XYZ file of N, CA and C in Angstrom:
333
model
N -14.356 9.867 -4.452
C -13.688 9.185 -5.535
C -14.197 7.774 -5.609
N -14.537 7.278 -6.824
C -15.036 5.945 -6.950
C -13.915 4.930 -6.898
N -14.264 3.677 -6.691
C -13.264 2.603 -6.643
C -12.551 2.521 -7.973
N -13.244 2.670 -9.066
C -12.633 2.613 -10.389
C -11.613 3.784 -10.547
N -11.989 4.934 -10.083
C -11.130 6.064 -10.143
C -9.875 5.872 -9.269
N -10.039 5.273 -8.114
C -8.913 5.025 -7.229
C -7.961 4.030 -7.910
N -8.498 2.978 -8.513
C -7.656 1.968 -9.167
C -6.895 2.559 -10.359
N -7.595 3.379 -11.139
C -6.923 4.038 -12.269
C -5.811 4.948 -11.803
N -6.091 5.725 -10.736
C -5.064 6.615 -10.171
C -3.899 5.797 -9.639
N -4.161 4.706 -8.979
C -3.117 3.869 -8.404
C -2.217 3.378 -9.559
N -2.806 2.877 -10.641
C -2.005 2.337 -11.724
C -1.159 3.430 -12.397
N -1.694 4.609 -12.521
C -0.942 5.761 -13.054
C 0.224 6.106 -12.166
N -0.007 6.179 -10.859
C 1.036 6.500 -9.925
C 2.109 5.434 -9.921
N 1.730 4.167 -10.056
C 2.739 3.087 -10.039
C 3.604 3.140 -11.267
N 3.104 3.626 -12.347
C 3.922 3.723 -13.551
C 4.979 4.830 -13.387
N 4.624 5.877 -12.641
C 5.494 7.015 -12.456
C 6.520 6.814 -11.343
N 6.086 6.283 -10.234
C 6.963 6.000 -9.100
C 6.346 4.882 -8.244
N 7.028 4.529 -7.223
C 6.526 3.410 -6.373
C 6.342 3.938 -4.969
N 5.218 4.615 -4.709
C 5.019 5.201 -3.392
C 4.642 4.168 -2.333
N 4.948 4.462 -1.124
C 4.522 3.638 -0.016
C 2.991 3.781 0.099
N 2.284 2.726 0.467
C 0.824 2.802 0.582
C 0.373 3.936 1.526
N 1.200 4.273 2.546
C 0.860 5.367 3.428
C 0.775 6.728 2.689
N 1.617 6.892 1.667
C 1.575 8.121 0.865
C 0.233 8.210 0.149
N -0.219 7.098 -0.440
C -1.483 7.061 -1.123
C -2.636 7.301 -0.151
N -2.548 6.710 1.008
C -3.571 6.882 2.055
C -3.674 8.376 2.407
N -2.571 9.005 2.619
C -2.563 10.414 2.986
C -3.044 11.333 1.854
N -2.422 11.138 0.684
C -2.696 12.084 -0.442
C -3.980 11.858 -1.175
N -4.406 10.615 -1.252
C -5.618 10.300 -2.064
C -6.868 10.064 -1.198
N -6.716 9.890 0.072
C -7.826 9.654 0.926
C -7.998 10.715 2.009
N -7.000 10.767 2.925
C -7.154 11.650 4.063
C -7.239 13.141 3.680
N -6.292 13.605 2.907
C -6.252 15.014 2.543
C -7.531 15.451 1.784
N -7.937 14.762 0.727
C -9.144 15.148 0.008
C -10.428 15.080 0.851
N -10.428 14.225 1.839
C -11.594 14.035 2.697
C -11.510 14.849 3.950
N -10.413 15.609 4.069
C -10.182 16.480 5.257
C -10.273 15.659 6.541
N -9.649 14.482 6.480
C -9.676 13.544 7.580
C -8.319 13.559 8.286
N -8.274 13.675 9.561
C -6.984 13.678 10.261
C -6.585 12.197 10.609
N -5.298 12.034 10.876
C -4.840 10.700 11.289
C -5.509 10.278 12.569
N -5.715 11.249 13.446
C -6.372 10.935 14.746
C -7.800 10.413 14.477
N -8.506 11.092 13.610
C -9.929 10.688 13.327
C -9.967 9.299 12.684
N -9.061 9.084 11.745
C -9.041 7.770 11.091
C -8.714 6.670 12.109
N -7.707 6.887 12.950
C -7.370 5.923 13.977
C -8.553 5.580 14.852
N -9.220 6.629 15.270
C -10.390 6.480 16.147
C -11.490 5.687 15.448
N -11.770 6.045 14.168
C -12.861 5.386 13.427
C -12.600 3.930 13.169
N -11.315 3.531 12.924
C -11.051 2.162 12.592
C -10.555 1.360 13.797
N -10.438 1.993 14.908
C -10.086 1.306 16.164
C -8.665 0.849 16.273
N -7.723 1.679 15.828
C -6.299 1.303 15.979
C -5.572 2.482 16.665
N -4.403 2.246 17.222
C -3.646 3.336 17.862
C -3.243 4.395 16.855
N -3.251 5.648 17.269
C -2.787 6.731 16.428
C -1.390 6.528 15.959
N -0.520 5.953 16.768
C 0.882 5.727 16.397
C 0.972 4.786 15.197
N 0.057 3.837 15.059
C 0.040 2.945 13.919
C -0.240 3.714 12.648
N -1.284 4.570 12.682
C -1.638 5.345 11.520
C -0.577 6.302 11.137
N -0.013 7.029 12.094
C 1.071 8.007 11.735
C 2.281 7.321 11.185
N 2.612 6.125 11.709
C 3.762 5.376 11.187
C 3.533 4.970 9.732
N 2.306 4.505 9.439
C 1.977 4.128 8.086
C 2.037 5.367 7.150
N 1.448 6.451 7.590
C 1.521 7.700 6.792
C 2.890 8.178 6.534
N 3.795 7.935 7.470
C 5.203 8.349 7.330
C 6.032 7.396 6.533
N 5.403 6.230 6.154
C 6.149 5.235 5.401
C 7.058 4.395 6.251
N 6.884 4.408 7.598
C 7.725 3.712 8.536
C 7.171 2.358 8.963
N 5.946 2.096 8.543
C 5.283 0.866 8.931
C 4.485 0.325 7.794
N 4.467 -0.963 7.630
C 3.698 -1.620 6.572
C 2.253 -1.731 7.018
N 1.377 -1.853 6.020
C -0.060 -2.095 6.322
C -0.212 -3.601 6.450
N -0.674 -4.008 7.618
C -0.889 -5.429 7.921
C -2.259 -5.876 7.437
N -2.546 -7.163 7.460
C -3.871 -7.630 7.085
C -4.918 -7.007 7.975
N -4.633 -6.930 9.281
C -5.573 -6.337 10.239
C -5.892 -4.921 9.861
N -4.903 -4.075 9.704
C -5.130 -2.664 9.370
C -5.726 -2.533 7.945
N -5.237 -3.362 7.039
C -5.765 -3.317 5.678
C -7.262 -3.540 5.611
N -7.723 -4.578 6.321
C -9.154 -4.857 6.355
C -9.936 -3.709 6.969
N -9.449 -3.149 8.015
C -10.118 -1.995 8.624
C -10.239 -0.840 7.678
N -9.153 -0.577 6.940
C -9.170 0.525 5.946
C -10.120 0.170 4.788
N -10.107 -1.059 4.334
C -10.998 -1.462 3.278
C -12.445 -1.230 3.642
N -12.835 -1.673 4.824
C -14.228 -1.488 5.277
C -14.530 -0.013 5.471
N -13.648 0.729 6.062
C -13.904 2.135 6.373
C -14.129 2.934 5.063
N -13.287 2.700 4.051
C -13.381 3.475 2.854
C -14.302 2.813 1.786
N -14.877 1.705 2.157
C -15.765 0.995 1.237
C -15.126 0.365 0.004
N -13.932 -0.090 0.194
C -13.160 -0.736 -0.880
C -13.214 -2.232 -0.773
N -12.852 -2.941 -1.834
C -12.893 -4.388 -1.782
C -11.813 -4.911 -0.807
N -12.172 -6.029 -0.206
C -11.242 -6.664 0.760
C -9.920 -6.936 0.063
N -8.867 -6.600 0.726
C -7.535 -6.837 0.138
C -6.935 -5.698 -0.640
N -7.684 -4.627 -0.785
C -7.167 -3.474 -1.556
C -5.867 -2.952 -0.956
N -5.913 -2.612 0.322
C -4.735 -2.025 1.007
C -3.597 -3.020 1.114
N -3.939 -4.279 1.399
C -2.924 -5.303 1.519
C -2.240 -5.552 0.150
N -3.053 -5.458 -0.892
C -2.473 -5.587 -2.254
C -1.501 -4.487 -2.551
N -1.848 -3.253 -2.160
C -0.930 -2.134 -2.354
C 0.383 -2.380 -1.595
N 0.272 -2.845 -0.377
C 1.428 -3.120 0.425
C 2.290 -4.221 -0.215
N 1.671 -5.252 -0.662
C 2.360 -6.356 -1.325
C 3.101 -5.841 -2.527
N 2.410 -5.122 -3.396
C 3.084 -4.544 -4.579
C 4.256 -3.701 -4.216
N 4.141 -2.880 -3.229
C 5.240 -2.009 -2.766
C 6.392 -2.878 -2.262
N 6.097 -3.874 -1.438
C 7.184 -4.729 -0.887
C 7.918 -5.469 -1.987
N 7.180 -5.996 -2.995
C 7.850 -6.695 -4.107
C 8.751 -5.772 -4.869
N 8.268 -4.561 -5.174
C 9.086 -3.595 -5.893
C 10.335 -3.211 -5.129
N 10.158 -3.016 -3.830
C 11.330 -2.662 -2.991
C 12.344 -3.814 -2.994
N 11.862 -5.046 -2.856
C 12.737 -6.191 -2.870
C 13.499 -6.311 -4.218
N 12.812 -6.104 -5.300
C 13.410 -6.154 -6.616
C 14.490 -5.091 -6.774
N 14.245 -3.892 -6.220
C 15.220 -2.827 -6.275
C 16.471 -3.215 -5.478
N 16.223 -3.811 -4.335
C 17.330 -4.163 -3.455
C 18.140 -5.325 -3.991
N 17.481 -6.341 -4.500
C 18.175 -7.521 -4.987
C 18.755 -7.328 -6.342
N 18.108 -6.479 -7.156
C 18.596 -6.127 -8.482
C 19.317 -7.228 -9.231
N 20.618 -6.989 -9.509
C 21.355 -7.937 -10.356
C 21.479 -9.346 -9.771
N 21.430 -9.509 -8.482
C 21.558 -10.833 -7.891
C 20.412 -11.746 -8.322
N 19.239 -11.184 -8.643
C 18.144 -12.005 -9.145
C 18.440 -12.577 -10.513
N 19.166 -11.839 -11.317
C 19.496 -12.272 -12.688
C 20.495 -13.420 -12.679
N 21.249 -13.555 -11.597
C 22.250 -14.660 -11.495
C 21.604 -15.984 -11.069
N 20.390 -15.915 -10.596
C 19.694 -17.168 -10.193
C 19.190 -17.918 -11.387
N 19.600 -19.169 -11.524
C 19.112 -19.971 -12.636
C 17.837 -20.634 -12.231
N 16.869 -20.680 -13.152
C 15.608 -21.351 -12.870
C 15.816 -22.845 -12.650
N 14.909 -23.481 -12.014
C 14.997 -24.893 -11.766
C 15.084 -25.640 -13.048
N 14.326 -25.246 -14.065
C 14.342 -25.921 -15.343
C 15.762 -25.896 -15.955
N 16.400 -24.749 -15.864
C 17.762 -24.629 -16.399
C 18.744 -25.491 -15.676
N 18.533 -25.640 -14.362
C 19.448 -26.466 -13.537
C 19.266 -27.936 -13.805
N 17.985 -28.418 -13.971
C 17.689 -29.816 -14.167
C 18.079 -30.287 -15.542
N 17.957 -29.415 -16.570
C 18.261 -29.810 -17.977
C 19.695 -30.149 -18.177
C-alpha cells in the first residue's frame, strides 16, 4: 500500500470512527503483510509486550516507537505519532464534552 493510499484510508476511517492507532497498525499493516507482532517487535528492536499492548489499544504509541514504525514501514517521520495525537485529542474531547463549551475564551473574558 502506498503512503497516499494509507493516508486516504486513514481519513476515511477517521470519518467513520476513531480507532486506536494499534487497530490501524494491526488491520492495515500487520495483517495484510502477514507480519506477526513478534516479528515486528524483533525488526524494530522493542519488547514484544510493547507491540502487543499497542495492538490491544492498551498503550499509546510514543515518539520512540512511532519513529521506529515510521522507518520500518517507510512512512514520513511523525506519521504514527500524528495518529496517536489525533486519537488522544478525540478521546479527550469525548471525555470533556460539555465542560469544554462552558469555558470562555480569553477574548471573551478580557472584553
